[in-house]
Amino acid sequence: MIDTDTVGGLMLAEHIQGRLGQAPEPAYRFPLGYSTWGAEEVLAALDCLCDQRTTMWTKTLAFEEQFADYLGEGQHAVMVNSGSSADLVTMLAAREMGILKPGDEILIPAVTWPTQVWSAIQAGFNVRLVDVRPSTLNTSAEILEAAITPKTKAIFLVHLMGNPCDMDSIRLLADQLGLFLFEDCCEALGATYDGHKVGTFGYAATFSFFASHHISTMEGGMIVTDDRDFADQCRLMRAHGWARDLKDRITDVSTLQRYGCTEDPRYLFLGMGFNFRPTELNAEIGRIQLGKLDAMNAHRERNSKHVDLHFRCTNGHFIEGLNVNYKARPAWFALPFILREGLPYTRQQVFDYLKACDVDTRPIVGGNLARHPAFWKYREIAAGQLAGADAIHSRGFYIGLPPIETSMDSLTGILNGIDSNLRFAA
Ligand SMILES: Cc1ncc(COP(=O)(O)O)c(C=O)c1O
Protein backbone atom coordinates (compact mmCIF):
# COMPACT_ATOMS: atom_id res chain seq x y z
CA MET A 1 0.00 0.00 0.00
CA ILE A 2 1.11 3.55 -0.59
CA ASP A 3 1.99 4.56 2.96
CA THR A 4 0.30 7.86 3.79
CA ASP A 5 2.11 7.95 7.15
CA THR A 6 5.34 8.81 5.34
CA VAL A 7 6.04 12.41 4.32
CA GLY A 8 6.00 11.42 0.61
CA GLY A 9 2.79 9.40 0.98
CA LEU A 10 1.05 12.21 2.85
CA MET A 11 2.10 14.78 0.23
CA LEU A 12 0.77 12.53 -2.51
CA ALA A 13 -2.57 12.10 -0.70
CA GLU A 14 -2.83 15.86 -0.19
CA HIS A 15 -1.99 16.49 -3.82
CA ILE A 16 -4.68 14.04 -4.95
CA GLN A 17 -7.23 15.60 -2.61
CA GLY A 18 -6.41 19.03 -4.04
CA ARG A 19 -6.60 17.70 -7.58
CA LEU A 20 -10.02 16.14 -6.86
CA GLY A 21 -11.15 19.60 -5.81
CA GLN A 22 -10.22 20.86 -9.29
CA ALA A 23 -12.28 18.23 -11.13
CA PRO A 24 -14.62 19.79 -13.73
CA GLU A 25 -17.71 21.30 -12.13
CA PRO A 26 -20.94 19.36 -12.78
CA ALA A 27 -23.09 20.88 -15.52
CA TYR A 28 -25.81 21.71 -12.95
CA ARG A 29 -25.74 23.21 -9.45
CA PHE A 30 -28.06 20.33 -8.45
CA PRO A 31 -26.75 17.38 -10.50
CA LEU A 32 -28.09 13.85 -10.72
CA GLY A 33 -24.96 12.29 -9.25
CA TYR A 34 -22.32 13.41 -6.77
CA SER A 35 -18.71 12.33 -6.68
CA THR A 36 -17.95 10.51 -3.43
CA TRP A 37 -14.34 9.61 -4.09
CA GLY A 38 -11.61 10.93 -1.86
CA ALA A 39 -7.85 10.50 -2.06
CA GLU A 40 -8.28 6.96 -0.61
CA GLU A 41 -10.03 5.66 -3.73
CA VAL A 42 -7.46 7.21 -6.08
CA LEU A 43 -4.56 5.92 -3.96
CA ALA A 44 -6.09 2.44 -3.94
CA ALA A 45 -6.32 2.47 -7.73
CA LEU A 46 -2.74 3.74 -8.01
CA ASP A 47 -1.64 0.98 -5.68
CA CYS A 48 -3.17 -1.65 -7.99
CA LEU A 49 -1.28 -0.12 -10.91
CA CYS A 50 1.96 -0.17 -8.92
CA ASP A 51 1.40 -3.83 -8.02
CA GLN A 52 1.03 -4.52 -11.74
CA ARG A 53 -1.85 -6.81 -10.79
CA THR A 54 -4.64 -4.98 -12.52
CA THR A 55 -6.73 -7.89 -13.79
CA MET A 56 -9.10 -9.81 -11.51
CA TRP A 57 -7.17 -11.29 -8.61
CA THR A 58 -7.07 -11.29 -4.81
CA LYS A 59 -8.49 -7.77 -4.33
CA THR A 60 -11.60 -8.82 -6.21
CA LEU A 61 -11.95 -11.82 -3.91
CA ALA A 62 -11.52 -9.56 -0.88
CA PHE A 63 -14.22 -7.16 -2.11
CA GLU A 64 -16.56 -10.07 -2.83
CA GLU A 65 -16.13 -11.35 0.72
CA GLN A 66 -16.62 -7.88 2.19
CA PHE A 67 -19.77 -7.42 0.10
CA ALA A 68 -21.16 -10.83 1.11
CA ASP A 69 -20.50 -9.97 4.78
CA TYR A 70 -22.22 -6.61 4.33
CA LEU A 71 -25.39 -8.29 3.06
CA GLY A 72 -25.08 -11.05 5.68
CA GLU A 73 -27.23 -14.18 5.73
CA GLY A 74 -24.65 -16.54 4.18
CA GLN A 75 -24.49 -14.92 0.80
CA HIS A 76 -21.82 -15.62 -1.81
CA ALA A 77 -20.84 -12.69 -3.98
CA VAL A 78 -19.44 -12.68 -7.52
CA MET A 79 -18.19 -9.38 -8.94
CA VAL A 80 -18.64 -8.53 -12.62
CA ASN A 81 -17.99 -5.47 -14.75
CA SER A 82 -21.48 -3.90 -14.53
CA GLY A 83 -24.98 -4.29 -13.13
CA SER A 84 -26.18 -5.25 -16.61
CA SER A 85 -23.59 -8.05 -16.74
CA ALA A 86 -24.77 -9.14 -13.28
CA ASP A 87 -28.35 -9.41 -14.60
CA LEU A 88 -27.22 -11.28 -17.71
CA VAL A 89 -24.96 -13.75 -15.90
CA THR A 90 -27.72 -14.40 -13.34
CA MET A 91 -30.23 -15.28 -16.04
CA LEU A 92 -27.76 -17.34 -18.08
CA ALA A 93 -26.63 -19.22 -14.97
CA ALA A 94 -30.27 -19.97 -14.08
CA ARG A 95 -30.69 -21.53 -17.51
CA GLU A 96 -27.37 -23.36 -17.45
CA MET A 97 -28.22 -24.92 -14.08
CA GLY A 98 -31.67 -25.97 -15.27
CA ILE A 99 -33.42 -23.75 -12.71
CA LEU A 100 -35.27 -22.21 -15.66
CA LYS A 101 -35.70 -23.61 -19.14
CA PRO A 102 -35.77 -21.81 -22.51
CA GLY A 103 -39.31 -20.60 -23.15
CA ASP A 104 -40.15 -20.24 -19.44
CA GLU A 105 -41.93 -17.02 -18.60
CA ILE A 106 -40.50 -14.46 -16.20
CA LEU A 107 -42.47 -11.56 -14.75
CA ILE A 108 -40.53 -8.28 -14.73
CA PRO A 109 -41.87 -4.84 -13.73
CA ALA A 110 -42.46 -2.59 -16.74
CA VAL A 111 -40.61 0.32 -15.13
CA THR A 112 -36.98 -0.68 -14.80
CA TRP A 113 -33.67 -0.43 -16.59
CA PRO A 114 -33.87 -2.14 -20.00
CA THR A 115 -30.94 -4.51 -19.47
CA GLN A 116 -32.90 -6.31 -16.78
CA VAL A 117 -35.39 -7.37 -19.45
CA TRP A 118 -32.74 -8.10 -22.08
CA SER A 119 -30.88 -10.37 -19.67
CA ALA A 120 -33.92 -12.68 -19.55
CA ILE A 121 -34.48 -12.50 -23.33
CA GLN A 122 -30.82 -13.24 -24.05
CA ALA A 123 -31.04 -16.29 -21.79
CA GLY A 124 -33.92 -17.61 -23.91
CA PHE A 125 -36.83 -16.85 -21.58
CA ASN A 126 -40.08 -15.07 -22.34
CA VAL A 127 -40.82 -11.90 -20.42
CA ARG A 128 -44.20 -10.65 -19.27
CA LEU A 129 -43.95 -6.99 -18.26
CA VAL A 130 -46.11 -6.35 -15.20
CA ASP A 131 -47.57 -3.11 -13.95
CA VAL A 132 -46.27 -1.02 -11.06
CA ARG A 133 -47.98 1.27 -8.57
CA PRO A 134 -47.12 4.95 -8.99
CA SER A 135 -47.42 5.33 -5.19
CA THR A 136 -44.49 2.93 -4.55
CA LEU A 137 -42.87 2.78 -8.02
CA ASN A 138 -42.89 -0.99 -7.51
CA THR A 139 -45.00 -3.94 -8.50
CA SER A 140 -47.05 -5.82 -5.88
CA ALA A 141 -48.15 -9.38 -5.07
CA GLU A 142 -51.68 -8.62 -6.38
CA ILE A 143 -50.37 -7.35 -9.72
CA LEU A 144 -47.99 -10.29 -10.03
CA GLU A 145 -50.65 -12.84 -9.13
CA ALA A 146 -53.01 -11.45 -11.79
CA ALA A 147 -50.26 -11.70 -14.44
CA ILE A 148 -49.29 -15.32 -13.76
CA THR A 149 -49.87 -17.82 -16.58
CA PRO A 150 -49.19 -21.58 -16.66
CA LYS A 151 -45.81 -20.76 -18.25
CA THR A 152 -44.70 -18.41 -15.46
CA LYS A 153 -41.73 -19.86 -13.62
CA ALA A 154 -40.00 -16.86 -12.05
CA ILE A 155 -40.32 -13.29 -10.85
CA PHE A 156 -37.44 -10.87 -11.41
CA LEU A 157 -38.21 -7.93 -9.13
CA VAL A 158 -36.68 -4.50 -9.02
CA HIS A 159 -36.65 -2.24 -5.93
CA LEU A 160 -37.00 0.91 -7.96
CA MET A 161 -35.23 4.07 -6.80
CA GLY A 162 -34.17 2.22 -3.64
CA ASN A 163 -37.71 1.71 -2.30
CA PRO A 164 -38.07 -1.96 -1.23
CA CYS A 165 -40.98 -3.98 -2.61
CA ASP A 166 -43.43 -5.56 -0.18
CA MET A 167 -41.36 -8.68 0.35
CA ASP A 168 -43.71 -10.51 2.75
CA SER A 169 -46.53 -10.83 0.26
CA ILE A 170 -44.30 -11.35 -2.79
CA ARG A 171 -42.24 -14.04 -1.03
CA LEU A 172 -45.44 -15.75 0.05
CA LEU A 173 -46.80 -15.70 -3.49
CA ALA A 174 -43.54 -17.08 -4.92
CA ASP A 175 -43.40 -19.82 -2.28
CA GLN A 176 -47.05 -20.81 -2.71
CA LEU A 177 -46.73 -21.10 -6.49
CA GLY A 178 -43.18 -22.51 -6.56
CA LEU A 179 -41.81 -19.54 -8.52
CA PHE A 180 -38.14 -18.61 -8.42
CA LEU A 181 -37.54 -15.10 -7.15
CA PHE A 182 -34.69 -12.89 -8.35
CA GLU A 183 -34.04 -9.32 -7.20
CA ASP A 184 -32.49 -6.49 -9.20
CA CYS A 185 -31.06 -4.28 -6.45
CA CYS A 186 -29.03 -2.07 -8.78
CA GLU A 187 -30.81 1.00 -7.39
CA ALA A 188 -31.16 -0.20 -3.81
CA LEU A 189 -27.84 -1.08 -2.14
CA GLY A 190 -28.31 -0.89 1.62
CA ALA A 191 -32.13 -0.75 1.62
CA THR A 192 -33.80 -3.12 4.08
CA TYR A 193 -37.15 -4.84 4.51
CA ASP A 194 -38.06 -6.17 7.94
CA GLY A 195 -34.46 -5.69 9.02
CA HIS A 196 -33.01 -7.76 6.15
CA LYS A 197 -31.05 -6.19 3.32
CA VAL A 198 -32.67 -6.32 -0.10
CA GLY A 199 -30.81 -8.85 -2.19
CA THR A 200 -31.27 -11.58 0.43
CA PHE A 201 -34.92 -12.43 -0.28
CA GLY A 202 -34.63 -14.27 -3.58
CA TYR A 203 -32.59 -17.03 -5.09
CA ALA A 204 -30.08 -14.49 -6.43
CA ALA A 205 -29.77 -10.71 -6.66
CA THR A 206 -27.82 -8.15 -8.65
CA PHE A 207 -26.17 -4.79 -7.85
CA SER A 208 -24.61 -1.98 -9.89
CA PHE A 209 -21.70 0.25 -8.92
CA PHE A 210 -22.01 2.68 -11.80
CA ALA A 211 -21.35 6.36 -11.09
CA SER A 212 -24.21 8.00 -9.12
CA HIS A 213 -25.29 4.64 -7.65
CA HIS A 214 -24.97 4.05 -3.89
CA ILE A 215 -21.31 3.17 -4.33
CA SER A 216 -19.23 3.77 -7.42
CA THR A 217 -16.36 1.67 -8.76
CA MET A 218 -16.36 3.45 -12.16
CA GLU A 219 -18.17 0.50 -13.72
CA GLY A 220 -18.98 -2.63 -11.75
CA GLY A 221 -21.64 -5.00 -10.55
CA MET A 222 -22.21 -7.90 -8.16
CA ILE A 223 -24.28 -11.08 -8.12
CA VAL A 224 -25.22 -12.49 -4.72
CA THR A 225 -26.82 -15.81 -3.90
CA ASP A 226 -26.95 -18.19 -0.97
CA ASP A 227 -26.41 -21.15 -3.31
CA ARG A 228 -22.73 -22.00 -3.53
CA ASP A 229 -23.17 -23.91 -6.79
CA PHE A 230 -25.03 -21.03 -8.39
CA ALA A 231 -22.19 -18.69 -7.37
CA ASP A 232 -19.68 -21.06 -8.98
CA GLN A 233 -21.80 -21.21 -12.13
CA CYS A 234 -21.69 -17.40 -12.26
CA ARG A 235 -17.91 -17.49 -11.75
CA LEU A 236 -17.57 -19.86 -14.68
CA MET A 237 -19.65 -17.66 -16.94
CA ARG A 238 -17.92 -14.47 -15.84
CA ALA A 239 -14.57 -15.75 -17.09
CA HIS A 240 -14.53 -17.95 -20.18
CA GLY A 241 -16.09 -21.03 -18.55
CA TRP A 242 -12.70 -21.58 -16.99
CA ALA A 243 -12.43 -24.15 -14.20
CA ARG A 244 -9.69 -22.23 -12.43
CA ASP A 245 -12.17 -19.58 -11.25
CA LEU A 246 -14.37 -21.95 -9.30
CA LYS A 247 -14.11 -21.53 -5.54
CA ASP A 248 -13.99 -25.31 -5.05
CA ARG A 249 -11.93 -25.86 -8.17
CA ILE A 250 -9.42 -28.31 -6.70
CA THR A 251 -12.06 -30.80 -5.60
CA ASP A 252 -13.96 -30.25 -8.80
CA VAL A 253 -10.99 -30.91 -11.08
CA SER A 254 -9.86 -33.95 -9.13
CA THR A 255 -13.40 -35.37 -9.40
CA LEU A 256 -13.31 -34.84 -13.15
CA GLN A 257 -9.92 -36.50 -13.32
CA ARG A 258 -11.36 -39.52 -11.52
CA TYR A 259 -13.94 -39.72 -14.30
CA GLY A 260 -11.21 -39.74 -16.94
CA CYS A 261 -10.74 -36.05 -17.82
CA THR A 262 -7.06 -35.72 -18.76
CA GLU A 263 -7.01 -32.03 -19.70
CA ASP A 264 -4.37 -29.76 -18.20
CA PRO A 265 -6.28 -28.26 -15.20
CA ARG A 266 -4.71 -24.87 -15.91
CA TYR A 267 -6.70 -24.66 -19.12
CA LEU A 268 -9.81 -26.63 -18.36
CA PHE A 269 -13.19 -25.34 -19.55
CA LEU A 270 -16.34 -26.56 -17.87
CA GLY A 271 -19.09 -24.55 -19.50
CA MET A 272 -20.21 -21.62 -21.60
CA GLY A 273 -18.42 -18.43 -20.69
CA PHE A 274 -17.82 -14.78 -21.50
CA ASN A 275 -15.49 -12.14 -20.23
CA PHE A 276 -17.39 -10.01 -17.73
CA ARG A 277 -14.50 -9.68 -15.29
CA PRO A 278 -13.95 -6.55 -13.26
CA THR A 279 -10.44 -5.20 -12.72
CA GLU A 280 -8.59 -5.05 -9.42
CA LEU A 281 -8.96 -1.26 -9.53
CA ASN A 282 -12.77 -1.55 -9.53
CA ALA A 283 -12.67 -4.00 -6.64
CA GLU A 284 -10.24 -2.03 -4.48
CA ILE A 285 -12.21 1.18 -5.00
CA GLY A 286 -15.32 -0.82 -4.13
CA ARG A 287 -13.78 -1.89 -0.82
CA ILE A 288 -13.25 1.71 0.19
CA GLN A 289 -16.64 2.84 -1.07
CA LEU A 290 -18.40 0.02 0.78
CA GLY A 291 -16.76 1.22 3.98
CA LYS A 292 -18.41 4.62 3.38
CA LEU A 293 -21.79 3.26 2.31
CA ASP A 294 -23.67 3.47 5.60
CA ALA A 295 -22.57 7.07 6.13
CA MET A 296 -23.51 8.00 2.55
CA ASN A 297 -26.90 6.28 2.88
CA ALA A 298 -27.49 8.14 6.16
CA HIS A 299 -26.97 11.41 4.26
CA ARG A 300 -29.33 10.21 1.52
CA GLU A 301 -31.94 9.39 4.17
CA ARG A 302 -31.59 12.71 5.98
CA ASN A 303 -31.66 14.74 2.76
CA SER A 304 -34.70 12.91 1.39
CA LYS A 305 -36.54 13.34 4.72
CA HIS A 306 -35.83 17.06 4.51
CA VAL A 307 -37.48 17.13 1.07
CA ASP A 308 -40.44 15.09 2.42
CA LEU A 309 -40.93 17.53 5.27
CA HIS A 310 -40.33 20.78 3.45
CA PHE A 311 -41.79 19.99 0.05
CA ARG A 312 -43.59 16.67 -0.44
CA CYS A 313 -45.87 16.97 2.61
CA THR A 314 -47.22 20.38 1.68
CA ASN A 315 -47.52 20.03 -2.08
CA GLY A 316 -50.00 17.20 -2.50
CA HIS A 317 -52.07 19.43 -4.80
CA PHE A 318 -49.58 18.94 -7.63
CA ILE A 319 -47.47 15.90 -6.73
CA GLU A 320 -48.77 12.47 -5.78
CA GLY A 321 -47.89 10.81 -2.49
CA LEU A 322 -45.07 8.28 -2.26
CA ASN A 323 -45.55 5.26 -0.01
CA VAL A 324 -42.96 3.24 1.82
CA ASN A 325 -43.95 -0.13 3.28
CA TYR A 326 -44.03 0.03 7.10
CA LYS A 327 -41.38 -2.71 7.26
CA ALA A 328 -39.11 -1.09 4.69
CA ARG A 329 -36.23 1.30 5.09
CA PRO A 330 -35.40 2.65 1.63
CA ALA A 331 -31.93 3.59 0.47
CA TRP A 332 -33.14 6.29 -1.89
CA PHE A 333 -31.23 6.35 -5.14
CA ALA A 334 -32.65 9.76 -6.13
CA LEU A 335 -35.68 11.97 -5.39
CA PRO A 336 -38.62 10.70 -7.50
CA PHE A 337 -41.87 12.63 -7.99
CA ILE A 338 -45.12 11.95 -9.86
CA LEU A 339 -47.05 14.99 -11.04
CA ARG A 340 -50.81 14.93 -10.56
CA GLU A 341 -53.08 14.48 -13.54
CA GLY A 342 -54.83 17.48 -15.08
CA LEU A 343 -52.34 20.20 -14.15
CA PRO A 344 -52.45 23.36 -16.29
CA TYR A 345 -48.81 22.79 -17.30
CA THR A 346 -46.84 19.87 -18.73
CA ARG A 347 -44.01 17.75 -17.38
CA GLN A 348 -41.77 19.29 -20.05
CA GLN A 349 -42.51 22.72 -18.56
CA VAL A 350 -41.49 21.37 -15.16
CA PHE A 351 -38.25 20.07 -16.71
CA ASP A 352 -37.63 23.46 -18.32
CA TYR A 353 -38.39 25.34 -15.11
CA LEU A 354 -36.02 23.12 -13.10
CA LYS A 355 -33.34 23.42 -15.76
CA ALA A 356 -33.61 27.21 -15.57
CA CYS A 357 -33.11 26.85 -11.79
CA ASP A 358 -29.96 24.74 -12.39
CA VAL A 359 -31.57 21.44 -11.34
CA ASP A 360 -30.92 18.41 -13.58
CA THR A 361 -33.88 16.06 -14.14
CA ARG A 362 -34.68 12.71 -15.74
CA PRO A 363 -37.80 10.64 -16.42
CA ILE A 364 -38.05 7.72 -13.95
CA VAL A 365 -35.55 5.40 -15.64
CA GLY A 366 -37.14 4.05 -18.83
CA GLY A 367 -40.70 4.87 -17.74
CA ASN A 368 -42.97 2.21 -19.22
CA LEU A 369 -40.53 0.05 -21.22
CA ALA A 370 -43.36 -1.27 -23.38
CA ARG A 371 -43.54 2.21 -24.91
CA HIS A 372 -39.96 2.08 -26.22
CA PRO A 373 -39.42 0.95 -29.84
CA ALA A 374 -36.78 -1.59 -28.76
CA PHE A 375 -39.46 -3.57 -26.95
CA TRP A 376 -41.88 -3.75 -29.90
CA LYS A 377 -39.52 -5.96 -31.89
CA TYR A 378 -39.51 -9.09 -29.78
CA ARG A 379 -42.39 -11.52 -29.62
CA GLU A 380 -40.77 -12.96 -26.49
CA ILE A 381 -42.00 -9.86 -24.63
CA ALA A 382 -45.66 -9.64 -23.61
CA ALA A 383 -47.39 -6.90 -21.69
CA GLY A 384 -50.87 -6.52 -20.26
CA GLN A 385 -52.52 -3.41 -18.87
CA LEU A 386 -49.80 -1.06 -17.66
CA ALA A 387 -51.77 1.94 -16.41
CA GLY A 388 -49.50 2.53 -13.40
CA ALA A 389 -46.37 2.29 -15.55
CA ASP A 390 -47.97 4.73 -18.00
CA ALA A 391 -48.64 7.22 -15.20
CA ILE A 392 -44.96 7.07 -14.21
CA HIS A 393 -44.00 7.25 -17.88
CA SER A 394 -45.89 10.44 -18.57
CA ARG A 395 -45.90 12.19 -15.18
CA GLY A 396 -42.87 10.92 -13.28
CA PHE A 397 -39.43 12.45 -12.96
CA TYR A 398 -36.48 12.41 -10.61
CA ILE A 399 -33.74 14.72 -9.45
CA GLY A 400 -30.44 13.92 -7.73
CA LEU A 401 -30.19 13.11 -4.02
CA PRO A 402 -26.90 14.15 -2.42
CA PRO A 403 -25.11 11.35 -0.51
CA ILE A 404 -23.18 14.06 1.34
CA GLU A 405 -23.87 16.51 4.16
CA THR A 406 -25.32 19.60 2.53
CA SER A 407 -28.14 22.09 2.99
CA MET A 408 -31.25 21.13 1.10
CA ASP A 409 -32.94 24.51 1.69
CA SER A 410 -32.26 26.05 -1.73
CA LEU A 411 -33.40 22.90 -3.51
CA THR A 412 -36.65 22.64 -1.54
CA GLY A 413 -37.16 26.37 -2.17
CA ILE A 414 -36.93 25.74 -5.92
CA LEU A 415 -39.25 22.72 -5.74
CA ASN A 416 -41.79 24.72 -3.75
CA GLY A 417 -41.82 27.30 -6.52
CA ILE A 418 -42.68 24.89 -9.35
CA ASP A 419 -46.45 24.94 -9.09
CA SER A 420 -47.00 28.64 -8.37
CA ASN A 421 -44.57 29.77 -11.09
CA LEU A 422 -45.95 27.48 -13.77
CA ARG A 423 -49.61 28.14 -12.85
CA PHE A 424 -48.94 31.86 -13.04
CA ALA A 425 -47.25 31.45 -16.42
CA ALA A 426 -50.21 29.36 -17.66
C1 LIG B 1 -32.59 -1.27 -12.04
C2 LIG B 1 -31.30 -1.35 -12.80
N1 LIG B 1 -30.87 -2.54 -13.26
C3 LIG B 1 -29.71 -2.65 -13.93
C4 LIG B 1 -28.91 -1.55 -14.19
C5 LIG B 1 -27.65 -1.73 -14.97
O1 LIG B 1 -26.49 -1.37 -14.24
P1 LIG B 1 -25.18 -0.90 -15.02
O2 LIG B 1 -25.39 0.52 -15.43
O3 LIG B 1 -24.08 -1.03 -14.00
O4 LIG B 1 -24.99 -1.78 -16.19
C6 LIG B 1 -29.32 -0.29 -13.74
C7 LIG B 1 -28.49 0.89 -14.01
O5 LIG B 1 -28.71 2.00 -13.62
C8 LIG B 1 -30.55 -0.17 -13.02
O6 LIG B 1 -30.99 1.01 -12.59
Coordinates of C-alpha atoms in Angstrom, one line a residue, residues 101-303:
K101 CA -35.7 -23.6 -19.1
P102 CA -35.8 -21.8 -22.5
G103 CA -39.3 -20.6 -23.1
D104 CA -40.2 -20.2 -19.4
E105 CA -41.9 -17.0 -18.6
I106 CA -40.5 -14.5 -16.2
L107 CA -42.5 -11.6 -14.7
I108 CA -40.5 -8.3 -14.7
P109 CA -41.9 -4.8 -13.7
A110 CA -42.5 -2.6 -16.7
V111 CA -40.6 0.3 -15.1
T112 CA -37.0 -0.7 -14.8
W113 CA -33.7 -0.4 -16.6
P114 CA -33.9 -2.1 -20.0
T115 CA -30.9 -4.5 -19.5
Q116 CA -32.9 -6.3 -16.8
V117 CA -35.4 -7.4 -19.4
W118 CA -32.7 -8.1 -22.1
S119 CA -30.9 -10.4 -19.7
A120 CA -33.9 -12.7 -19.6
I121 CA -34.5 -12.5 -23.3
Q122 CA -30.8 -13.2 -24.1
A123 CA -31.0 -16.3 -21.8
G124 CA -33.9 -17.6 -23.9
F125 CA -36.8 -16.9 -21.6
N126 CA -40.1 -15.1 -22.3
V127 CA -40.8 -11.9 -20.4
R128 CA -44.2 -10.6 -19.3
L129 CA -44.0 -7.0 -18.3
V130 CA -46.1 -6.4 -15.2
D131 CA -47.6 -3.1 -13.9
V132 CA -46.3 -1.0 -11.1
R133 CA -48.0 1.3 -8.6
P134 CA -47.1 5.0 -9.0
S135 CA -47.4 5.3 -5.2
T136 CA -44.5 2.9 -4.5
L137 CA -42.9 2.8 -8.0
N138 CA -42.9 -1.0 -7.5
T139 CA -45.0 -3.9 -8.5
S140 CA -47.0 -5.8 -5.9
A141 CA -48.1 -9.4 -5.1
E142 CA -51.7 -8.6 -6.4
I143 CA -50.4 -7.3 -9.7
L144 CA -48.0 -10.3 -10.0
E145 CA -50.6 -12.8 -9.1
A146 CA -53.0 -11.5 -11.8
A147 CA -50.3 -11.7 -14.4
I148 CA -49.3 -15.3 -13.8
T149 CA -49.9 -17.8 -16.6
P150 CA -49.2 -21.6 -16.7
K151 CA -45.8 -20.8 -18.3
T152 CA -44.7 -18.4 -15.5
K153 CA -41.7 -19.9 -13.6
A154 CA -40.0 -16.9 -12.1
I155 CA -40.3 -13.3 -10.9
F156 CA -37.4 -10.9 -11.4
L157 CA -38.2 -7.9 -9.1
V158 CA -36.7 -4.5 -9.0
H159 CA -36.6 -2.2 -5.9
L160 CA -37.0 0.9 -8.0
M161 CA -35.2 4.1 -6.8
G162 CA -34.2 2.2 -3.6
N163 CA -37.7 1.7 -2.3
P164 CA -38.1 -2.0 -1.2
C165 CA -41.0 -4.0 -2.6
D166 CA -43.4 -5.6 -0.2
M167 CA -41.4 -8.7 0.3
D168 CA -43.7 -10.5 2.7
S169 CA -46.5 -10.8 0.3
I170 CA -44.3 -11.3 -2.8
R171 CA -42.2 -14.0 -1.0
L172 CA -45.4 -15.7 0.1
L173 CA -46.8 -15.7 -3.5
A174 CA -43.5 -17.1 -4.9
D175 CA -43.4 -19.8 -2.3
Q176 CA -47.0 -20.8 -2.7
L177 CA -46.7 -21.1 -6.5
G178 CA -43.2 -22.5 -6.6
L179 CA -41.8 -19.5 -8.5
F180 CA -38.1 -18.6 -8.4
L181 CA -37.5 -15.1 -7.1
F182 CA -34.7 -12.9 -8.4
E183 CA -34.0 -9.3 -7.2
D184 CA -32.5 -6.5 -9.2
C185 CA -31.1 -4.3 -6.4
C186 CA -29.0 -2.1 -8.8
E187 CA -30.8 1.0 -7.4
A188 CA -31.2 -0.2 -3.8
L189 CA -27.8 -1.1 -2.1
G190 CA -28.3 -0.9 1.6
A191 CA -32.1 -0.8 1.6
T192 CA -33.8 -3.1 4.1
Y193 CA -37.2 -4.8 4.5
D194 CA -38.1 -6.2 7.9
G195 CA -34.5 -5.7 9.0
H196 CA -33.0 -7.8 6.1
K197 CA -31.1 -6.2 3.3
V198 CA -32.7 -6.3 -0.1
G199 CA -30.8 -8.9 -2.2
T200 CA -31.3 -11.6 0.4
F201 CA -34.9 -12.4 -0.3
G202 CA -34.6 -14.3 -3.6
Y203 CA -32.6 -17.0 -5.1
A204 CA -30.1 -14.5 -6.4
A205 CA -29.8 -10.7 -6.7
T206 CA -27.8 -8.2 -8.6
F207 CA -26.2 -4.8 -7.8
S208 CA -24.6 -2.0 -9.9
F209 CA -21.7 0.3 -8.9
F210 CA -22.0 2.7 -11.8
A211 CA -21.4 6.4 -11.1
S212 CA -24.2 8.0 -9.1
H213 CA -25.3 4.6 -7.6
H214 CA -25.0 4.1 -3.9
I215 CA -21.3 3.2 -4.3
S216 CA -19.2 3.8 -7.4
T217 CA -16.4 1.7 -8.8
M218 CA -16.4 3.4 -12.2
E219 CA -18.2 0.5 -13.7
G220 CA -19.0 -2.6 -11.7
G221 CA -21.6 -5.0 -10.5
M222 CA -22.2 -7.9 -8.2
I223 CA -24.3 -11.1 -8.1
V224 CA -25.2 -12.5 -4.7
T225 CA -26.8 -15.8 -3.9
D226 CA -27.0 -18.2 -1.0
D227 CA -26.4 -21.1 -3.3
R228 CA -22.7 -22.0 -3.5
D229 CA -23.2 -23.9 -6.8
F230 CA -25.0 -21.0 -8.4
A231 CA -22.2 -18.7 -7.4
D232 CA -19.7 -21.1 -9.0
Q233 CA -21.8 -21.2 -12.1
C234 CA -21.7 -17.4 -12.3
R235 CA -17.9 -17.5 -11.7
L236 CA -17.6 -19.9 -14.7
M237 CA -19.6 -17.7 -16.9
R238 CA -17.9 -14.5 -15.8
A239 CA -14.6 -15.7 -17.1
H240 CA -14.5 -18.0 -20.2
G241 CA -16.1 -21.0 -18.6
W242 CA -12.7 -21.6 -17.0
A243 CA -12.4 -24.2 -14.2
R244 CA -9.7 -22.2 -12.4
D245 CA -12.2 -19.6 -11.2
L246 CA -14.4 -21.9 -9.3
K247 CA -14.1 -21.5 -5.5
D248 CA -14.0 -25.3 -5.1
R249 CA -11.9 -25.9 -8.2
I250 CA -9.4 -28.3 -6.7
T251 CA -12.1 -30.8 -5.6
D252 CA -14.0 -30.2 -8.8
V253 CA -11.0 -30.9 -11.1
S254 CA -9.9 -33.9 -9.1
T255 CA -13.4 -35.4 -9.4
L256 CA -13.3 -34.8 -13.1
Q257 CA -9.9 -36.5 -13.3
R258 CA -11.4 -39.5 -11.5
Y259 CA -13.9 -39.7 -14.3
G260 CA -11.2 -39.7 -16.9
C261 CA -10.7 -36.1 -17.8
T262 CA -7.1 -35.7 -18.8
E263 CA -7.0 -32.0 -19.7
D264 CA -4.4 -29.8 -18.2
P265 CA -6.3 -28.3 -15.2
R266 CA -4.7 -24.9 -15.9
Y267 CA -6.7 -24.7 -19.1
L268 CA -9.8 -26.6 -18.4
F269 CA -13.2 -25.3 -19.5
L270 CA -16.3 -26.6 -17.9
G271 CA -19.1 -24.6 -19.5
M272 CA -20.2 -21.6 -21.6
G273 CA -18.4 -18.4 -20.7
F274 CA -17.8 -14.8 -21.5
N275 CA -15.5 -12.1 -20.2
F276 CA -17.4 -10.0 -17.7
R277 CA -14.5 -9.7 -15.3
P278 CA -14.0 -6.5 -13.3
T279 CA -10.4 -5.2 -12.7
E280 CA -8.6 -5.1 -9.4
L281 CA -9.0 -1.3 -9.5
N282 CA -12.8 -1.6 -9.5
A283 CA -12.7 -4.0 -6.6
E284 CA -10.2 -2.0 -4.5
I285 CA -12.2 1.2 -5.0
G286 CA -15.3 -0.8 -4.1
R287 CA -13.8 -1.9 -0.8
I288 CA -13.2 1.7 0.2
Q289 CA -16.6 2.8 -1.1
L290 CA -18.4 0.0 0.8
G291 CA -16.8 1.2 4.0
K292 CA -18.4 4.6 3.4
L293 CA -21.8 3.3 2.3
D294 CA -23.7 3.5 5.6
A295 CA -22.6 7.1 6.1
M296 CA -23.5 8.0 2.5
N297 CA -26.9 6.3 2.9
A298 CA -27.5 8.1 6.2
H299 CA -27.0 11.4 4.3
R300 CA -29.3 10.2 1.5
E301 CA -31.9 9.4 4.2
R302 CA -31.6 12.7 6.0
N303 CA -31.7 14.7 2.8

